[in-house]
mmCIF file of C-alpha atoms and ligand atoms in Angstrom:
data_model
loop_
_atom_site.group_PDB
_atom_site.id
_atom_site.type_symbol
_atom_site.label_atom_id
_atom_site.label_comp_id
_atom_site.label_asym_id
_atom_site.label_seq_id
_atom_site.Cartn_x
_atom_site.Cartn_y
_atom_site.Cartn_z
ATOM 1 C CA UNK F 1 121.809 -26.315 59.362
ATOM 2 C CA UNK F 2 119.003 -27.127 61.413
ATOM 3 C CA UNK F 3 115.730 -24.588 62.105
ATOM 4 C CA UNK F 4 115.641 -24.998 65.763
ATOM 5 C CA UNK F 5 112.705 -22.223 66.087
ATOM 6 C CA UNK F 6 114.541 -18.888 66.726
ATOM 7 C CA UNK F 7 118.041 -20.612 67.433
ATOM 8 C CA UNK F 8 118.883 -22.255 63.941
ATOM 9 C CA UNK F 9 121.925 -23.813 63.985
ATOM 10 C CA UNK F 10 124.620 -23.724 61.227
ATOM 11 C CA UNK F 11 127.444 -25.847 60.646
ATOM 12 C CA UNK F 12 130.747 -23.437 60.754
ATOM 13 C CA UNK F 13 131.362 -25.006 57.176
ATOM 14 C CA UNK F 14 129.378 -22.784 56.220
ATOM 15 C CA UNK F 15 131.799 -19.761 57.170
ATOM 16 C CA UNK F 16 133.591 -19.970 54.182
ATOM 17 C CA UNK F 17 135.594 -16.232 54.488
ATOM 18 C CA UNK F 18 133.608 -15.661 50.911
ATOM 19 C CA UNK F 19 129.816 -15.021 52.143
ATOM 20 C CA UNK F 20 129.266 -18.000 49.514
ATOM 21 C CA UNK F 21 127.502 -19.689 51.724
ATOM 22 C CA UNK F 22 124.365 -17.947 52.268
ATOM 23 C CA UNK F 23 121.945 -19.482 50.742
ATOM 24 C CA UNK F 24 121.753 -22.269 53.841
ATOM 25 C CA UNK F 25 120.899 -19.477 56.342
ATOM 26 C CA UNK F 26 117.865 -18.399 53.906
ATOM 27 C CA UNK F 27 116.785 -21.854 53.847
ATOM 28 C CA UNK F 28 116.741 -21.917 57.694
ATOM 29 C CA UNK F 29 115.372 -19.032 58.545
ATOM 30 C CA UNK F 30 112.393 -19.990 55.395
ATOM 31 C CA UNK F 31 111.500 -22.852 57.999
ATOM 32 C CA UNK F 32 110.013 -20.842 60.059
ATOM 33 C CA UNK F 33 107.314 -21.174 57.623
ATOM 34 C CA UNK F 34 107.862 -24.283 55.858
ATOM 35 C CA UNK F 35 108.429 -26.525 58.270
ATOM 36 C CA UNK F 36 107.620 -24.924 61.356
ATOM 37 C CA UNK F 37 104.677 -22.987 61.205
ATOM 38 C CA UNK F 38 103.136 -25.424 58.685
ATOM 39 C CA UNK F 39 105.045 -28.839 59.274
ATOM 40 C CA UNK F 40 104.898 -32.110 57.690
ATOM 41 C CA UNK F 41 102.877 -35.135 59.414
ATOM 42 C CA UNK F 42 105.316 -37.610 58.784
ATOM 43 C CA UNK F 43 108.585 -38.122 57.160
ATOM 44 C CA UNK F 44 106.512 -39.716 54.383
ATOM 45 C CA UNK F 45 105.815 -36.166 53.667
ATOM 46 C CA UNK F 46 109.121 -34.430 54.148
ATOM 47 C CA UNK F 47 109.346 -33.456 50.719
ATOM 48 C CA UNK F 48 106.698 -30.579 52.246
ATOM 49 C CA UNK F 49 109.176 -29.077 54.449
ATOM 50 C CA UNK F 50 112.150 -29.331 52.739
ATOM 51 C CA UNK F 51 110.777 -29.258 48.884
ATOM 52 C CA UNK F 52 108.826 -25.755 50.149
ATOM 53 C CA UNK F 53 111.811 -24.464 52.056
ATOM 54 C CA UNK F 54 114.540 -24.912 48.887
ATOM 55 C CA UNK F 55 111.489 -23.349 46.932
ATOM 56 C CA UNK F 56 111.937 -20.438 49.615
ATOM 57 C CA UNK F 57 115.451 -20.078 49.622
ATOM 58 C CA UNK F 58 115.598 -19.942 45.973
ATOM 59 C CA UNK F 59 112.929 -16.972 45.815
ATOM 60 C CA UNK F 60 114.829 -15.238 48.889
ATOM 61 C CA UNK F 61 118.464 -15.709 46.614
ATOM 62 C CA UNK F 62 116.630 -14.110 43.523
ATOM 63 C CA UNK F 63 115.758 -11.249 45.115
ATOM 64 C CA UNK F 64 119.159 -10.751 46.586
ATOM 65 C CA UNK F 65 120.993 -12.002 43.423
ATOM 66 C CA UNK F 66 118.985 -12.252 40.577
ATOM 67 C CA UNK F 67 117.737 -15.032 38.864
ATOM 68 C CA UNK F 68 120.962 -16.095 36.582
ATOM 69 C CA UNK F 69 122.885 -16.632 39.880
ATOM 70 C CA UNK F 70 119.165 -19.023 41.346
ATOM 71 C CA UNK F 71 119.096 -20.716 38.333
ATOM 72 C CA UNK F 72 122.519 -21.723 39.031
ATOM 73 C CA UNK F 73 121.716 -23.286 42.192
ATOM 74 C CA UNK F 74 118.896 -24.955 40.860
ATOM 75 C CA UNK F 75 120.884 -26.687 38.665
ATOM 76 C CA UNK F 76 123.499 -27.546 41.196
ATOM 77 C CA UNK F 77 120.630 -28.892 42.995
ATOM 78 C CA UNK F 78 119.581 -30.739 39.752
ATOM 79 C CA UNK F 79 123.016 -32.156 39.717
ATOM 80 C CA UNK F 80 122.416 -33.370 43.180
ATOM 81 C CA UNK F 81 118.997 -34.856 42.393
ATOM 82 C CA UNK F 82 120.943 -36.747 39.430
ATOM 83 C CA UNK F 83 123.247 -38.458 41.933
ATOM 84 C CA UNK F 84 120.896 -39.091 44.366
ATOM 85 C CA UNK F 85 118.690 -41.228 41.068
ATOM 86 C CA UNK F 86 122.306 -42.949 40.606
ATOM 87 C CA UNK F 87 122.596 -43.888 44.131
ATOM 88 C CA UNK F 88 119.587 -45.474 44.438
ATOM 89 C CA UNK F 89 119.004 -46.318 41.186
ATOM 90 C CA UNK F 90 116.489 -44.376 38.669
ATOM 91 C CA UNK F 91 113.248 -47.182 39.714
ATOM 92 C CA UNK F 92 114.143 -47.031 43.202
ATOM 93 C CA UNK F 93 110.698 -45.823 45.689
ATOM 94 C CA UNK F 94 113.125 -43.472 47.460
ATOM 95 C CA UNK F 95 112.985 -41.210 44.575
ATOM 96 C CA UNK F 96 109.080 -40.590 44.922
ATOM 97 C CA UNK F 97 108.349 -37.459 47.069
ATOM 98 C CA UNK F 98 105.518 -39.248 48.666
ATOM 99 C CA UNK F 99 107.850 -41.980 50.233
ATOM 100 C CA UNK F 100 106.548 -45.429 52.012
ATOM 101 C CA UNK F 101 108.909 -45.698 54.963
ATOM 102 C CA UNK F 102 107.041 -48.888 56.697
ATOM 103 C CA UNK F 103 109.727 -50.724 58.747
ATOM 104 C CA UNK F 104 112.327 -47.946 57.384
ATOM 105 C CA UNK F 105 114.326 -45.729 59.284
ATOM 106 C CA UNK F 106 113.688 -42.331 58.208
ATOM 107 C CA UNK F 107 117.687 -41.613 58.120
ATOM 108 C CA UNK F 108 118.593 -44.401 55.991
ATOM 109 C CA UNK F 109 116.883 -43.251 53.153
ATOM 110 C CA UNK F 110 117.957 -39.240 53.555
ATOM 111 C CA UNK F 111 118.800 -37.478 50.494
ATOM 112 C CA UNK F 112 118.095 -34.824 47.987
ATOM 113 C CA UNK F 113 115.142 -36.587 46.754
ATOM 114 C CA UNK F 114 112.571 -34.651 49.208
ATOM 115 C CA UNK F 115 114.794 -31.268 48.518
ATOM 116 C CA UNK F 116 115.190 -30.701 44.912
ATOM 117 C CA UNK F 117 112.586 -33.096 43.484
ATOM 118 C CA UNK F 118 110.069 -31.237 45.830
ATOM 119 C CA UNK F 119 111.768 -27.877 44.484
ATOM 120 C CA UNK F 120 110.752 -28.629 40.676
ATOM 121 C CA UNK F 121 107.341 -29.768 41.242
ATOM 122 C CA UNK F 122 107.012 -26.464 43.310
ATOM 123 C CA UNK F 123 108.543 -24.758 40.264
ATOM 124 C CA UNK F 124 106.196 -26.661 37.665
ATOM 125 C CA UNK F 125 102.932 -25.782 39.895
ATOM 126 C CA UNK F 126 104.566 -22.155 40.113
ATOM 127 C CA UNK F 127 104.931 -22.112 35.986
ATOM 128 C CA UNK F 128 101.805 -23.868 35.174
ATOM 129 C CA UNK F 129 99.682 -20.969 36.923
ATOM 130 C CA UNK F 130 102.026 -17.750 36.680
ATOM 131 C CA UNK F 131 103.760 -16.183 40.040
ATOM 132 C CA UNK F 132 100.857 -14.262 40.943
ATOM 133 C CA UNK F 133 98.643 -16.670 41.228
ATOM 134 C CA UNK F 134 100.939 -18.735 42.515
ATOM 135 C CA UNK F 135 102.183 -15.692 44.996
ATOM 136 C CA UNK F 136 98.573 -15.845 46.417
ATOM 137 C CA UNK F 137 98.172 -19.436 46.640
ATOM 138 C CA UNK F 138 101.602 -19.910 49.267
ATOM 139 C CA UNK F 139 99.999 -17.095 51.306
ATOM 140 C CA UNK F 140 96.828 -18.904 51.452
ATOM 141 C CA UNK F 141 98.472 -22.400 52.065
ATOM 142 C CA UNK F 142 100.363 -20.611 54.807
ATOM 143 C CA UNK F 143 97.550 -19.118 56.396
ATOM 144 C CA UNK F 144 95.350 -22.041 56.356
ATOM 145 C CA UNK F 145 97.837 -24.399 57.837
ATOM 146 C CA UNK F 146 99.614 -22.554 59.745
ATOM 147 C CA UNK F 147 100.452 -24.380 63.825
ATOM 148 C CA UNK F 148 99.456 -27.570 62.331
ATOM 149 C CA UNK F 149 100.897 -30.950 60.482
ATOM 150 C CA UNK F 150 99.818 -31.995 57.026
ATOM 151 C CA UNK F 151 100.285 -34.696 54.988
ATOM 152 C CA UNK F 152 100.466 -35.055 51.475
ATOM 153 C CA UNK F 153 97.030 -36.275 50.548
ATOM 154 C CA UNK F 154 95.816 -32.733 52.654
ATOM 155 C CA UNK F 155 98.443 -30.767 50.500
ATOM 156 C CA UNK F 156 97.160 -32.061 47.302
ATOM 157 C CA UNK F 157 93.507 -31.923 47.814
ATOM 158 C CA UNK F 158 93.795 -27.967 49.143
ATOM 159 C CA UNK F 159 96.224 -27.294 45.613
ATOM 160 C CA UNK F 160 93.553 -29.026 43.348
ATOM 161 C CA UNK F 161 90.390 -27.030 45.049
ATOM 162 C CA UNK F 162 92.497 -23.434 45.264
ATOM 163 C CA UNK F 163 94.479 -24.111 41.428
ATOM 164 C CA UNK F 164 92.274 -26.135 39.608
ATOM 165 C CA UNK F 165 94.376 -24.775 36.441
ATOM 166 C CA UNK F 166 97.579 -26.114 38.101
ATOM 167 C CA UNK F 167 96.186 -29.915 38.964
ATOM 168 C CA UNK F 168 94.848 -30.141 35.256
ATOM 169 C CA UNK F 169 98.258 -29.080 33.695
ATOM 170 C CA UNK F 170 100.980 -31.045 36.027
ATOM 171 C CA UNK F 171 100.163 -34.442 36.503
ATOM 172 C CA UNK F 172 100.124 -34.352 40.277
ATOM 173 C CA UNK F 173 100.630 -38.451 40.550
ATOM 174 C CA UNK F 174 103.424 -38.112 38.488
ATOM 175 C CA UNK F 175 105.335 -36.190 40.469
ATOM 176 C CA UNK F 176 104.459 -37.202 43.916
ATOM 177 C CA UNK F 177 103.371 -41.175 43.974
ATOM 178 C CA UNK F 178 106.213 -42.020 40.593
ATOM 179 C CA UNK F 179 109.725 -42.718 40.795
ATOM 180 C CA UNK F 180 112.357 -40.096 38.623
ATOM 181 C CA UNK F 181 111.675 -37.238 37.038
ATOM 182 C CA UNK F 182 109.077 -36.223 34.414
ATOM 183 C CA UNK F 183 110.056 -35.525 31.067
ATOM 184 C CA UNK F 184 108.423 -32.222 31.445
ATOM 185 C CA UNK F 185 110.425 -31.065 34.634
ATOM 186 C CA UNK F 186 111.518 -27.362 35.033
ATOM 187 C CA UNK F 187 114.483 -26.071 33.142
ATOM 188 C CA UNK F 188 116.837 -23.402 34.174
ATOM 189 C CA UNK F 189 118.586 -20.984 31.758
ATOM 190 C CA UNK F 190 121.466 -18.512 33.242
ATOM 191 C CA UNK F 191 124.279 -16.640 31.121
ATOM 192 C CA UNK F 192 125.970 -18.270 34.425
ATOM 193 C CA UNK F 193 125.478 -21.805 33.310
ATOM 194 C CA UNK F 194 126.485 -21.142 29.823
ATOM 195 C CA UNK F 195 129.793 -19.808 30.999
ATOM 196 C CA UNK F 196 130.696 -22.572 32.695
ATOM 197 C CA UNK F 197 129.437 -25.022 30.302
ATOM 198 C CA UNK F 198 131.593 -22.910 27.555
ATOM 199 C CA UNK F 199 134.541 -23.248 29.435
ATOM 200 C CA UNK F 200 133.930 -27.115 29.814
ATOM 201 C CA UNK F 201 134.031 -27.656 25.862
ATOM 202 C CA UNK F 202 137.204 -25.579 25.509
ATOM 203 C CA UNK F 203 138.401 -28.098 28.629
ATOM 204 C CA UNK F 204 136.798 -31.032 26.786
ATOM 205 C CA UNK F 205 139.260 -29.995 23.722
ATOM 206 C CA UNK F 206 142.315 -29.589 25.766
ATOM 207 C CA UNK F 207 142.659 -26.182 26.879
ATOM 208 C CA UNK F 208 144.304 -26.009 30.423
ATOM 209 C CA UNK F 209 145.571 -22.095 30.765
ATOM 210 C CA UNK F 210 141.800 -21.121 32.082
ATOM 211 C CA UNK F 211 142.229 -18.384 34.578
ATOM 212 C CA UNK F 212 141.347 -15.504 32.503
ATOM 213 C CA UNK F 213 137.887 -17.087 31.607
ATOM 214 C CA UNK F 214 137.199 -18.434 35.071
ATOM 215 C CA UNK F 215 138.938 -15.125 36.559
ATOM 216 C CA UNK F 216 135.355 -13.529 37.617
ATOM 217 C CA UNK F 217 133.167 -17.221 38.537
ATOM 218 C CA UNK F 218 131.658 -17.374 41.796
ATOM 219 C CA UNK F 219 131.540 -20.494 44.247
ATOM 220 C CA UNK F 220 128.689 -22.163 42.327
ATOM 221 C CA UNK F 221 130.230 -21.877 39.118
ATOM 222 C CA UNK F 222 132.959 -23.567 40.200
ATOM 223 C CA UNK F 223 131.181 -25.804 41.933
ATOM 224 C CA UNK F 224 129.063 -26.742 39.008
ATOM 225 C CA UNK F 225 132.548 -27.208 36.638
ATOM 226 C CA UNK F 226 134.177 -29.646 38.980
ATOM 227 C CA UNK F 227 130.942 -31.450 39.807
ATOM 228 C CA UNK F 228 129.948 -31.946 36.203
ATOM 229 C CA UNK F 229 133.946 -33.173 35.216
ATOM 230 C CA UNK F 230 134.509 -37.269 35.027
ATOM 231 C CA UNK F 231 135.817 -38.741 38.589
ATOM 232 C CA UNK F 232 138.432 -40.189 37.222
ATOM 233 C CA UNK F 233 141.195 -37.841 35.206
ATOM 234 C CA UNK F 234 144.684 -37.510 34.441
ATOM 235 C CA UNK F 235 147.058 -36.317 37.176
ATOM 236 C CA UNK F 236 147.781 -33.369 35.205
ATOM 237 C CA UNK F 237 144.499 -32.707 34.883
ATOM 238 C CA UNK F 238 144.145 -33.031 38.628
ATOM 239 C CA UNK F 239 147.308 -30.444 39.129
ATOM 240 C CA UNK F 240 145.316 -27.823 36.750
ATOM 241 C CA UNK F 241 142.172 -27.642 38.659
ATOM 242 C CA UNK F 242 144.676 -27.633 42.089
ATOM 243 C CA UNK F 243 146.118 -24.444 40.817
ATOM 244 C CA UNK F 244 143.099 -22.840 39.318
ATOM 245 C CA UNK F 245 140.620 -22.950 42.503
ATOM 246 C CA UNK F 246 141.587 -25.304 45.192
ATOM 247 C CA UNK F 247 145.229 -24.497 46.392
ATOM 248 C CA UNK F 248 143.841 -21.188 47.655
ATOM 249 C CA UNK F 249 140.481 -21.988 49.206
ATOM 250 C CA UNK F 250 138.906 -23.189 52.441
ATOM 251 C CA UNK F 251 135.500 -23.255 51.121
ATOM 252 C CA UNK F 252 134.440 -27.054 51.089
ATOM 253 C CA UNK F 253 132.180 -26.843 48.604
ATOM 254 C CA UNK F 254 135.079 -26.511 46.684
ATOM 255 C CA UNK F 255 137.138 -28.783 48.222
ATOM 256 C CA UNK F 256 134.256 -31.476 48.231
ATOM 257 C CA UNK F 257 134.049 -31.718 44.169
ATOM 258 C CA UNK F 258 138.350 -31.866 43.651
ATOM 259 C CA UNK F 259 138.329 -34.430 46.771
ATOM 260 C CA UNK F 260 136.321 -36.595 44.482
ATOM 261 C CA UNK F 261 137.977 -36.247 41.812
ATOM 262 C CA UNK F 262 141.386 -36.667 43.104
ATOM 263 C CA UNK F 263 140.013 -40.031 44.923
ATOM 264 C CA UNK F 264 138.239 -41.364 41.580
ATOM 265 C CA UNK F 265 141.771 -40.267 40.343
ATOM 266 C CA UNK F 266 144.222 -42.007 42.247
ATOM 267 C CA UNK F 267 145.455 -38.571 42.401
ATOM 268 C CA UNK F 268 147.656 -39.303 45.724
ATOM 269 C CA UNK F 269 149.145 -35.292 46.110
ATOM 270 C CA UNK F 270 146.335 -34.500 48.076
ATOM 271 C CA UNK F 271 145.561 -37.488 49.997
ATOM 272 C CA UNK F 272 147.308 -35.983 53.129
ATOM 273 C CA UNK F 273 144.636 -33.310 52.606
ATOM 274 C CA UNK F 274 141.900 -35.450 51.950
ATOM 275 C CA UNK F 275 142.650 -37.370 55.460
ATOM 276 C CA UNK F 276 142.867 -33.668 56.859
ATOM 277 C CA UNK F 277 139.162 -32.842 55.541
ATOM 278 C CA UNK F 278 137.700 -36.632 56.666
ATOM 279 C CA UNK F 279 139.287 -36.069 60.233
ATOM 280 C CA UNK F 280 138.041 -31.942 60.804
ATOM 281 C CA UNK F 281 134.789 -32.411 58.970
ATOM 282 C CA UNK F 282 131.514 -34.379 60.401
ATOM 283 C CA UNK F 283 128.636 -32.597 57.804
ATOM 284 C CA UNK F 284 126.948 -35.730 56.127
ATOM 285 C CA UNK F 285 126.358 -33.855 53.206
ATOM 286 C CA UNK F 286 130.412 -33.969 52.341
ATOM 287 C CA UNK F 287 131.404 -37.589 54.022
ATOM 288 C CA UNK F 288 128.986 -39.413 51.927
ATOM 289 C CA UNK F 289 130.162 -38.584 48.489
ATOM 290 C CA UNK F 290 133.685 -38.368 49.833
ATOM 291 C CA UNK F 291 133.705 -42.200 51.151
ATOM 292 C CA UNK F 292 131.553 -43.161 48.210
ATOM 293 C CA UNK F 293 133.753 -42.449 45.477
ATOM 294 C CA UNK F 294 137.168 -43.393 47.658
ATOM 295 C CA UNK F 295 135.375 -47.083 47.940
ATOM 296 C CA UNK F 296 134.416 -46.968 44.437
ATOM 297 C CA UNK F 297 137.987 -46.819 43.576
ATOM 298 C CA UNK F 298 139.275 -50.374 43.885
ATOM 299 C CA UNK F 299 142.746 -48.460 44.599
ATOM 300 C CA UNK F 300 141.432 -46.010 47.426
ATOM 301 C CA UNK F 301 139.140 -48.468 49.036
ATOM 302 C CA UNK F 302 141.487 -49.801 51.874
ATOM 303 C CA UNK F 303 142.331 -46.171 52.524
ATOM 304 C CA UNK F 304 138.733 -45.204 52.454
ATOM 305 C CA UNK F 305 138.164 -47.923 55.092
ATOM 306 C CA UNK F 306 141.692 -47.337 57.273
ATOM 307 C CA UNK F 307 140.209 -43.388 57.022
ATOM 308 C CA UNK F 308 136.424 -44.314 58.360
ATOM 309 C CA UNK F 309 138.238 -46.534 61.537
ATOM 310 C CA UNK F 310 140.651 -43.639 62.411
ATOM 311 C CA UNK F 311 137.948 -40.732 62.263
ATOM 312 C CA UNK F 312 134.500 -42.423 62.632
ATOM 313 C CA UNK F 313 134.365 -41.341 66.788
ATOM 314 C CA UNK F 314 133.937 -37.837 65.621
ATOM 315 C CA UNK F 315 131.086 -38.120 63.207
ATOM 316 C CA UNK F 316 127.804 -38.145 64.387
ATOM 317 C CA UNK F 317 125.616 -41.131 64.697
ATOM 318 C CA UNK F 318 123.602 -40.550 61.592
ATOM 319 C CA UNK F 319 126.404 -39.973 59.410
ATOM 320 C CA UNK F 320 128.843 -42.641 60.916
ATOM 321 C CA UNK F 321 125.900 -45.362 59.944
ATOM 322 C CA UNK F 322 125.407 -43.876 56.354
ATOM 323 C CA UNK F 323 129.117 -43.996 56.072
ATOM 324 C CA UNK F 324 129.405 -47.499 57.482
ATOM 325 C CA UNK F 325 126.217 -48.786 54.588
ATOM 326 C CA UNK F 326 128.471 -46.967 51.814
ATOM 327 C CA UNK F 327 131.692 -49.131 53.051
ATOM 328 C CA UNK F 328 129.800 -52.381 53.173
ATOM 329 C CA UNK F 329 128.664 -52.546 50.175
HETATM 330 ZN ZN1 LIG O 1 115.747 -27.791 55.349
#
């Protein structure tokens, strides 16, 4: 999506016939906060717009949801962070939230890095003082910045003079001037989780008749099973997850996580589907990891590459260069 102020515009992958989706609309309409009314200065600080506005969405999906169903996004969006670590590799600069983007073009280096990263250290600030304080402080960030552009150094300087408490318990350079993750970064618990991670060690022994336990997931938790599987499995293994989730669904959040899988996997069935997805689709977000894992796969690569020349008119700029980088490596 993008916040265009009072005309956001979403992505009709987002229509998913399920209301799964919603969470993206929250995080637009949360810019009109983060990211409009108080913006970031540069994209050296976009971790403020985007870090604040997951923060957001998250609080606006508790209150709709609960928290077992946010903690399962956050650690879907922990998943994502992971990846994004892998991709660039755990040292790289592009994992600090304070980024140094001198002869860099902003778009080259997009990722979840700014997003979830910038989520947790919200969350650790958020734990180290308690949510009332911390209730008061986003008011009072809000209010004081509000119509204006900050940077980083600005952000930091108003936390440690309003939450002294909250600069003395999270190491603030840490998290915003260090590459990774600290060791002491948030964890999420949800009865959510733990179902799907129980029905991943009864996978991990062999069990494939799942439906009953899986009868009653939602989106994420399917999500977070096929995300967290290997890339590369046995076609059988392949067929199972086909007939459990994917042969009846649209949703591509779905569809992104099996794709993957069933390019790491050789897993040729649903190649004709796979071309289908890389020729209707343009979101970044789901060509990236799509290519990425079809060139990974020293027997998908040509088709990966036969795929981008086809289809590549129809992606936008932005995603048709990150695509290109990803094929060229
Ligand atoms: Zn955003």
């Amino acid at each position: 999506g993008m916040e265009n102020p009072t005309l956001t515009f979403l992505t009709p992958t987002l229509m998913a016939g399920d209301r799964s989706l919603v969470a993206v609309v929250a995080h637009e309409l949360a810019h009109s906060w983060t990211g409009n009314l108080v913006t970031n200065a540069t994209w050296e600080d976009f971790w403020l717009n985007e870090g604040w506005t997951v923060y957001a969405e998250r609080r606006i999906l508790e209150r709709l949801y609960g928290i077992e169903f946010t903690h399962l996004q956050a650690v879907s969006g922990r998943n994502d962070l992971r990846a994004a670590f892998k991709n660039f590799g755990e040292d790289s600069p592009y994992t600090k939230l304070k980024t140094d983007l001198t002869g860099i073009d902003p778009d080259e280096v997009f990722s979840s890095v700014p997003y979830e990263k910038g989520f947790l250290f919200i969350v650790a600030v958020e734990r180290a003082v308690g949510r009332e304080a911390f209730d008061g402080f986003i008011r009072s960030y809000i209010r004081n910045f509000k119509f204006s552009s900050i940077t980083t150094s600005q952000f930091v300087e108003y936390l440690t003079k309003q939450l002294p408490d909250a600069a003395k318990k999270v190491d603030l350079n840490r998290w915003i001037h260090e590459p990774g993750l600290p060791d002491s970064a948030p964890e999420f618990a949800s009865g959510m989780i733990d179902d799907v991670r129980n029905v991943r060690v009864r996978w991990d022994q062999g069990e494939r008749d799942l439906r009953a336990a899986v009868a009653h997931w939602n989106t994420h938790q399917i999500v977070l099973f096929l995300e967290e599987l290997p890339t590369r499995l046995p076609e059988a293994d392949c067929a199972a997850l086909d007939n459990l989730w994917v042969a009846q669904t649209k949703n591509c959040e779905i569809l992104l996580p099996f794709y993957c899988i069933a390019a790491g996997s050789s897993y040729r069935k649903v190649f004709p589907a796979i071309r289908d997805f890389l020729s209707t689709i343009g979101r970044g977000k789901y060509l990236k990891p799509l290519y990425r894992t079809l060139h990974e796969n020293p027997e998908t690569r040509a088709l990966a590459c036969e795929l981008f020349e086809e289809y590549k008119d129809r992606y936008h700029s932005v995603g048709r260069l990150a695509v290109q980088r990803i094929l060229e490596k």
